[in-house]
Amino acid sequence: AQRVTQPEKLLSVFKGAPVELKCNYSYSGSPELFWYVQYSRQRLQLLLRHISRESIKGFTADLNKGETSFHLKKPFAQEEDSAMYYCAPPENPISSGSARQLTFGSGTQLTVLP
Amino acid sequence: EAQVTQNPRYLITVTGKKLTVTCSQNMNHEYMSWYRQDPGLGLRQIYYSMNVEVTDKGDVPEGYKVSRKEKRNFPLILESPSPNQTSLYFCASSRPAGARDTQYFGPGTRLTVL
């Protein structure tokens, strides 16, 4: 079955330090991966998707097919980056027909310390 | 304003008392889904719907029901709530591309079952 793994439940870095949130996937084919962010007391929102190759709030994510990874990176973390981050894969390829089950990673809580 | 709304935002109930959490979107999205968010477990999909009258199980459907009689609404029904359903629930929607497209999330419903 397809899996997305976020190995770190908690991650703390100091302000100004680089940050990398890991996401690994097990999926054959051409994945379309997303990163969602949830700030304290707010709803989840899209941070970026690999297909658009954007940089949002200084974050980037490169799809590495060789390592099956889609790590989220930022060179200089800010306190306002403290949030829960979720990696999200494409639909479950095992699902039949047009049915599309979506399975998020378990999330990484990032804390940026002053 | 394009948005996903949920009601109620907070609910405390007792075991066995049927309840419904409503979800509505005004973006004409085909795809809608329900998630529960639990500490350490991240975001897990309960049910999803590709279109009106088309629903399917996610990762954790036990104890829940859904219906999709209209495109804009996707209520979550707990026929006989139990304490292990105490959680934070999110509804989400996206365009016809389904899980390949950006998910728009509601603000969340915090449910406590005593």
mmCIF file with all atom_site columns, C-alpha atoms in Angstrom, chain B residues 47-109:
data_model
loop_
_atom_site.group_PDB
_atom_site.id
_atom_site.type_symbol
_atom_site.label_atom_id
_atom_site.label_alt_id
_atom_site.label_comp_id
_atom_site.label_asym_id
_atom_site.label_entity_id
_atom_site.label_seq_id
_atom_site.pdbx_PDB_ins_code
_atom_site.Cartn_x
_atom_site.Cartn_y
_atom_site.Cartn_z
_atom_site.occupancy
_atom_site.B_iso_or_equiv
_atom_site.pdbx_formal_charge
_atom_site.auth_seq_id
_atom_site.auth_comp_id
_atom_site.auth_asym_id
_atom_site.auth_atom_id
_atom_site.pdbx_PDB_model_num
ATOM 1  C CA . TYR B 1 47  ? -14.807 9.174  4.586  1.00 0.00 ? 47  TYR B CA 1
ATOM 2  C CA . TYR B 1 48  ? -14.647 10.927 1.276  1.00 0.00 ? 48  TYR B CA 1
ATOM 3  C CA . SER B 1 49  ? -16.995 11.689 -1.565 1.00 0.00 ? 49  SER B CA 1
ATOM 4  C CA . MET B 1 50  ? -16.166 12.114 -5.221 1.00 0.00 ? 50  MET B CA 1
ATOM 5  C CA . ASN B 1 51  ? -19.543 13.617 -6.054 1.00 0.00 ? 51  ASN B CA 1
ATOM 6  C CA . VAL B 1 52  ? -23.222 13.634 -5.121 1.00 0.00 ? 52  VAL B CA 1
ATOM 7  C CA . GLU B 1 53  ? -24.330 10.187 -3.963 1.00 0.00 ? 53  GLU B CA 1
ATOM 8  C CA . VAL B 1 54  ? -20.768 8.840  -4.295 1.00 0.00 ? 54  VAL B CA 1
ATOM 9  C CA . THR B 1 55  ? -19.048 8.152  -0.984 1.00 0.00 ? 55  THR B CA 1
ATOM 10 C CA . ASP B 1 56  ? -16.330 5.782  0.138  1.00 0.00 ? 56  ASP B CA 1
ATOM 11 C CA . LYS B 1 57  ? -14.436 4.800  3.253  1.00 0.00 ? 57  LYS B CA 1
ATOM 12 C CA . GLY B 1 58  ? -11.154 6.321  4.255  1.00 0.00 ? 58  GLY B CA 1
ATOM 13 C CA . ASP B 1 59  ? -8.682  4.947  6.769  1.00 0.00 ? 59  ASP B CA 1
ATOM 14 C CA . VAL B 1 60  ? -10.875 5.065  9.885  1.00 0.00 ? 60  VAL B CA 1
ATOM 15 C CA . PRO B 1 61  ? -14.577 4.833  8.954  1.00 0.00 ? 61  PRO B CA 1
ATOM 16 C CA . GLU B 1 62  ? -15.777 2.717  11.883 1.00 0.00 ? 62  GLU B CA 1
ATOM 17 C CA . GLY B 1 63  ? -18.473 4.430  13.921 1.00 0.00 ? 63  GLY B CA 1
ATOM 18 C CA . TYR B 1 64  ? -19.173 7.097  11.331 1.00 0.00 ? 64  TYR B CA 1
ATOM 19 C CA . LYS B 1 65  ? -21.615 7.642  8.506  1.00 0.00 ? 65  LYS B CA 1
ATOM 20 C CA . VAL B 1 66  ? -21.790 10.280 5.817  1.00 0.00 ? 66  VAL B CA 1
ATOM 21 C CA . SER B 1 67  ? -24.197 11.356 3.126  1.00 0.00 ? 67  SER B CA 1
ATOM 22 C CA . ARG B 1 68  ? -23.867 13.479 0.025  1.00 0.00 ? 68  ARG B CA 1
ATOM 23 C CA . LYS B 1 69  ? -27.290 14.453 -1.182 1.00 0.00 ? 69  LYS B CA 1
ATOM 24 C CA . GLU B 1 70  ? -26.185 17.864 -2.409 1.00 0.00 ? 70  GLU B CA 1
ATOM 25 C CA . LYS B 1 71  ? -22.901 18.956 -3.861 1.00 0.00 ? 71  LYS B CA 1
ATOM 26 C CA . ARG B 1 72  ? -22.239 21.645 -1.270 1.00 0.00 ? 72  ARG B CA 1
ATOM 27 C CA . ASN B 1 73  ? -22.979 19.606 1.879  1.00 0.00 ? 73  ASN B CA 1
ATOM 28 C CA . PHE B 1 74  ? -21.255 16.607 3.388  1.00 0.00 ? 74  PHE B CA 1
ATOM 29 C CA . PRO B 1 75  ? -22.481 15.916 6.932  1.00 0.00 ? 75  PRO B CA 1
ATOM 30 C CA . LEU B 1 76  ? -20.698 13.538 9.286  1.00 0.00 ? 76  LEU B CA 1
ATOM 31 C CA . ILE B 1 77  ? -23.000 11.407 11.413 1.00 0.00 ? 77  ILE B CA 1
ATOM 32 C CA . LEU B 1 78  ? -22.121 9.617  14.604 1.00 0.00 ? 78  LEU B CA 1
ATOM 33 C CA . GLU B 1 79  ? -25.045 7.291  15.293 1.00 0.00 ? 79  GLU B CA 1
ATOM 34 C CA . SER B 1 80  ? -23.802 6.195  18.715 1.00 0.00 ? 80  SER B CA 1
ATOM 35 C CA . PRO B 1 81  ? -20.759 8.226  19.747 1.00 0.00 ? 81  PRO B CA 1
ATOM 36 C CA . SER B 1 82  ? -18.184 6.688  22.043 1.00 0.00 ? 82  SER B CA 1
ATOM 37 C CA . PRO B 1 83  ? -15.356 8.306  24.034 1.00 0.00 ? 83  PRO B CA 1
ATOM 38 C CA . ASN B 1 84  ? -12.741 7.097  21.514 1.00 0.00 ? 84  ASN B CA 1
ATOM 39 C CA . GLN B 1 85  ? -14.359 9.424  18.988 1.00 0.00 ? 85  GLN B CA 1
ATOM 40 C CA . THR B 1 86  ? -13.301 12.424 21.030 1.00 0.00 ? 86  THR B CA 1
ATOM 41 C CA . SER B 1 87  ? -11.173 14.279 18.522 1.00 0.00 ? 87  SER B CA 1
ATOM 42 C CA . LEU B 1 88  ? -10.761 17.319 16.319 1.00 0.00 ? 88  LEU B CA 1
ATOM 43 C CA . TYR B 1 89  ? -12.596 16.886 13.031 1.00 0.00 ? 89  TYR B CA 1
ATOM 44 C CA . PHE B 1 90  ? -11.903 18.631 9.757  1.00 0.00 ? 90  PHE B CA 1
ATOM 45 C CA . CYS B 1 91  ? -13.923 18.730 6.602  1.00 0.00 ? 91  CYS B CA 1
ATOM 46 C CA . ALA B 1 92  ? -12.193 19.465 3.300  1.00 0.00 ? 92  ALA B CA 1
ATOM 47 C CA . SER B 1 93  ? -13.118 19.955 -0.328 1.00 0.00 ? 93  SER B CA 1
ATOM 48 C CA . SER B 1 94  ? -11.373 20.205 -3.653 1.00 0.00 ? 94  SER B CA 1
ATOM 49 C CA . ARG B 1 95  ? -12.098 20.537 -7.369 1.00 0.00 ? 95  ARG B CA 1
ATOM 50 C CA . PRO B 1 96  ? -13.025 17.674 -9.657 1.00 0.00 ? 96  PRO B CA 1
ATOM 51 C CA . ALA B 1 97  ? -9.393  16.503 -9.840 1.00 0.00 ? 97  ALA B CA 1
ATOM 52 C CA . GLY B 1 98  ? -10.008 15.193 -6.346 1.00 0.00 ? 98  GLY B CA 1
ATOM 53 C CA . ALA B 1 99  ? -7.018  14.308 -4.281 1.00 0.00 ? 99  ALA B CA 1
ATOM 54 C CA . ARG B 1 100 ? -4.612  15.619 -6.881 1.00 0.00 ? 100 ARG B CA 1
ATOM 55 C CA . ASP B 1 101 ? -5.786  19.140 -6.240 1.00 0.00 ? 101 ASP B CA 1
ATOM 56 C CA . THR B 1 102 ? -5.449  21.490 -3.309 1.00 0.00 ? 102 THR B CA 1
ATOM 57 C CA . GLN B 1 103 ? -7.640  20.601 -0.358 1.00 0.00 ? 103 GLN B CA 1
ATOM 58 C CA . TYR B 1 104 ? -9.521  23.464 1.292  1.00 0.00 ? 104 TYR B CA 1
ATOM 59 C CA . PHE B 1 105 ? -10.170 22.805 4.932  1.00 0.00 ? 105 PHE B CA 1
ATOM 60 C CA . GLY B 1 106 ? -12.877 23.886 7.303  1.00 0.00 ? 106 GLY B CA 1
ATOM 61 C CA . PRO B 1 107 ? -12.061 25.453 10.683 1.00 0.00 ? 107 PRO B CA 1
ATOM 62 C CA . GLY B 1 108 ? -12.489 22.210 12.610 1.00 0.00 ? 108 GLY B CA 1
ATOM 63 C CA . THR B 1 109 ? -14.978 20.807 15.100 1.00 0.00 ? 109 THR B CA 1
#
